[in-house]
Amino acid sequence: METVYDEHTNVSSYVVDDEREYVLQDCMVRHLWCMIPDYKSGGNVTKCYYADGTDELVHRPMLRLFYDLAKYLAVDLRALHNTMGQRASYNQPRTLSVNMTWIPFKTRKPVGKDGAYGYFNIVVPFTYMVSHGPTEQQCYIHGGHTEPILLLHPPTYVRRKLDAAMMEHRRYVRRILEYMRLCGNPDVLAELYIACHFHDN
């Protein structure tokens, strides 16, 4: 395995394998909004959707990719708590950064112990739409410019979980802003401004 050091995030990250199948920094730069487990390529891989309208297959199991992403962002999923101080369980929103709060939805019937859940980022430049699926216990979620994704949940459940994830993210951002206000250091706000305009340079 190769370790890559990124000067912008200032973290040493476990991001690239020997064949360079994927680089986790792309998840940040291209704004990853969905990753779902996939069998279509002949293996247990992950299909990733980006806000720029592109998608790609990552030759890694979905949960492995999610854990690698958390590690890249210096987040310990085993110790992760929500903004209410509760341990984040498998079906609750998980915030990894200010632009990533993930909510899991069941997207397939797994084979053996393979994962069944995909993860959807609530912090996206569009509004998720939910429509009825083939049965009452299924629905489609629409995001970006991609084809609808089938979820093995009823529509009311999915809408409720999306609302809960957005509320969790808002509390997370408010807490960060409150910490910044309490520090009373104008340089902190200046750094935030620079970071927000990074892509303009």
PDB file of C-alpha atoms in Angstrom, residues 4-96:
ATOM      1  CA  VAL A   4      -0.199   9.852   0.062  1.00  0.00           C
ATOM      2  CA  TYR A   5       0.316  13.165   1.840  1.00  0.00           C
ATOM      3  CA  ASP A   6      -1.950  16.004   0.800  1.00  0.00           C
ATOM      4  CA  GLU A   7      -0.751  19.530   1.510  1.00  0.00           C
ATOM      5  CA  HIS A   8      -4.229  21.045   1.551  1.00  0.00           C
ATOM      6  CA  THR A   9      -5.797  18.731   4.128  1.00  0.00           C
ATOM      7  CA  ASN A  10      -2.534  18.237   6.061  1.00  0.00           C
ATOM      8  CA  VAL A  11      -3.252  14.578   6.719  1.00  0.00           C
ATOM      9  CA  SER A  12      -1.334  11.468   5.913  1.00  0.00           C
ATOM     10  CA  SER A  13      -3.933   9.213   4.367  1.00  0.00           C
ATOM     11  CA  TYR A  14      -4.355   5.576   3.420  1.00  0.00           C
ATOM     12  CA  VAL A  15      -5.853   6.351   0.043  1.00  0.00           C
ATOM     13  CA  VAL A  16      -4.227   4.647  -2.910  1.00  0.00           C
ATOM     14  CA  ASP A  17      -3.707   0.956  -3.544  1.00  0.00           C
ATOM     15  CA  ASP A  18      -0.929  -0.508  -5.682  1.00  0.00           C
ATOM     16  CA  GLU A  19      -3.060  -0.419  -8.847  1.00  0.00           C
ATOM     17  CA  ARG A  20      -4.362   3.070  -8.092  1.00  0.00           C
ATOM     18  CA  GLU A  21      -7.979   1.916  -8.275  1.00  0.00           C
ATOM     19  CA  TYR A  22      -9.227   5.027  -6.542  1.00  0.00           C
ATOM     20  CA  VAL A  23      -8.088   8.180  -4.755  1.00  0.00           C
ATOM     21  CA  LEU A  24     -10.191   9.293  -1.812  1.00  0.00           C
ATOM     22  CA  GLN A  25      -9.394  12.932  -2.438  1.00  0.00           C
ATOM     23  CA  ASP A  26     -11.685  12.702  -5.465  1.00  0.00           C
ATOM     24  CA  CYS A  27     -14.536  12.129  -3.027  1.00  0.00           C
ATOM     25  CA  MET A  28     -13.931  15.627  -1.691  1.00  0.00           C
ATOM     26  CA  VAL A  29     -12.984  17.485  -4.875  1.00  0.00           C
ATOM     27  CA  ARG A  30     -15.732  15.988  -7.054  1.00  0.00           C
ATOM     28  CA  HIS A  31     -18.239  15.939  -4.167  1.00  0.00           C
ATOM     29  CA  LEU A  32     -19.263  12.329  -3.663  1.00  0.00           C
ATOM     30  CA  TRP A  33     -22.988  12.119  -2.917  1.00  0.00           C
ATOM     31  CA  CYS A  34     -23.775   8.413  -3.146  1.00  0.00           C
ATOM     32  CA  MET A  35     -22.001   5.076  -2.862  1.00  0.00           C
ATOM     33  CA  ILE A  36     -23.867   1.820  -3.223  1.00  0.00           C
ATOM     34  CA  PRO A  37     -22.736  -1.821  -3.234  1.00  0.00           C
ATOM     35  CA  ASP A  38     -22.794  -3.417  -6.659  1.00  0.00           C
ATOM     36  CA  TYR A  39     -22.514  -6.934  -8.068  1.00  0.00           C
ATOM     37  CA  LYS A  40     -22.873  -6.103 -11.769  1.00  0.00           C
ATOM     38  CA  SER A  41     -19.170  -6.044 -12.562  1.00  0.00           C
ATOM     39  CA  GLY A  42     -18.741  -9.609 -11.329  1.00  0.00           C
ATOM     40  CA  GLY A  43     -17.523  -8.751  -7.843  1.00  0.00           C
ATOM     41  CA  ASN A  44     -18.545  -7.053  -4.621  1.00  0.00           C
ATOM     42  CA  VAL A  45     -17.631  -3.499  -5.629  1.00  0.00           C
ATOM     43  CA  THR A  46     -18.963   0.005  -5.023  1.00  0.00           C
ATOM     44  CA  LYS A  47     -20.622   2.377  -7.454  1.00  0.00           C
ATOM     45  CA  CYS A  48     -19.870   6.020  -6.677  1.00  0.00           C
ATOM     46  CA  TYR A  49     -21.898   8.999  -7.871  1.00  0.00           C
ATOM     47  CA  TYR A  50     -20.453  12.525  -7.964  1.00  0.00           C
ATOM     48  CA  ALA A  51     -22.070  15.950  -8.043  1.00  0.00           C
ATOM     49  CA  ASP A  52     -20.486  16.690 -11.427  1.00  0.00           C
ATOM     50  CA  GLY A  53     -22.824  14.087 -12.949  1.00  0.00           C
ATOM     51  CA  THR A  54     -20.240  11.326 -13.297  1.00  0.00           C
ATOM     52  CA  ASP A  55     -20.175   7.880 -11.729  1.00  0.00           C
ATOM     53  CA  GLU A  56     -17.607   5.116 -11.491  1.00  0.00           C
ATOM     54  CA  LEU A  57     -17.036   1.652 -10.088  1.00  0.00           C
ATOM     55  CA  VAL A  58     -14.543   1.403  -7.247  1.00  0.00           C
ATOM     56  CA  HIS A  59     -13.112  -2.080  -6.835  1.00  0.00           C
ATOM     57  CA  ARG A  60     -13.607  -2.216  -3.107  1.00  0.00           C
ATOM     58  CA  PRO A  61     -16.538  -3.323  -0.922  1.00  0.00           C
ATOM     59  CA  MET A  62     -18.793  -0.427   0.065  1.00  0.00           C
ATOM     60  CA  LEU A  63     -18.097  -0.583   3.804  1.00  0.00           C
ATOM     61  CA  ARG A  64     -14.348  -0.755   3.190  1.00  0.00           C
ATOM     62  CA  LEU A  65     -14.569   2.379   1.064  1.00  0.00           C
ATOM     63  CA  PHE A  66     -16.657   4.140   3.721  1.00  0.00           C
ATOM     64  CA  TYR A  67     -14.172   3.264   6.460  1.00  0.00           C
ATOM     65  CA  ASP A  68     -11.273   4.381   4.254  1.00  0.00           C
ATOM     66  CA  LEU A  69     -13.040   7.684   3.629  1.00  0.00           C
ATOM     67  CA  ALA A  70     -13.560   8.201   7.365  1.00  0.00           C
ATOM     68  CA  LYS A  71      -9.900   7.437   8.005  1.00  0.00           C
ATOM     69  CA  TYR A  72      -8.872   9.884   5.285  1.00  0.00           C
ATOM     70  CA  LEU A  73     -10.878  12.554   7.139  1.00  0.00           C
ATOM     71  CA  ALA A  74      -9.364  11.528  10.509  1.00  0.00           C
ATOM     72  CA  VAL A  75     -12.704  10.263  11.844  1.00  0.00           C
ATOM     73  CA  ASP A  76     -12.908   7.168  14.039  1.00  0.00           C
ATOM     74  CA  LEU A  77     -16.252   5.560  13.167  1.00  0.00           C
ATOM     75  CA  ARG A  78     -16.084   3.351  16.252  1.00  0.00           C
ATOM     76  CA  ALA A  79     -16.084   6.427  18.491  1.00  0.00           C
ATOM     77  CA  LEU A  80     -18.417   8.585  16.390  1.00  0.00           C
ATOM     78  CA  HIS A  81     -21.309  10.229  18.266  1.00  0.00           C
ATOM     79  CA  ASN A  82     -24.089  12.408  16.901  1.00  0.00           C
ATOM     80  CA  THR A  83     -24.710  16.006  17.982  1.00  0.00           C
ATOM     81  CA  MET A  84     -27.013  14.791  20.773  1.00  0.00           C
ATOM     82  CA  GLY A  85     -24.139  12.868  22.342  1.00  0.00           C
ATOM     83  CA  GLN A  86     -25.446   9.436  21.344  1.00  0.00           C
ATOM     84  CA  ARG A  87     -23.372   6.728  19.703  1.00  0.00           C
ATOM     85  CA  ALA A  88     -24.158   6.737  15.979  1.00  0.00           C
ATOM     86  CA  SER A  89     -25.743   3.387  15.143  1.00  0.00           C
ATOM     87  CA  TYR A  90     -25.671   1.760  11.708  1.00  0.00           C
ATOM     88  CA  ASN A  91     -29.000   3.269  10.572  1.00  0.00           C
ATOM     89  CA  GLN A  92     -28.416   6.809  11.853  1.00  0.00           C
ATOM     90  CA  PRO A  93     -26.799   9.765  10.070  1.00  0.00           C
ATOM     91  CA  ARG A  94     -23.011   9.883  10.306  1.00  0.00           C
ATOM     92  CA  THR A  95     -21.252  13.198   9.804  1.00  0.00           C
ATOM     93  CA  LEU A  96     -17.657  12.947   8.613  1.00  0.00           C
TER      94      LEU A  96
END
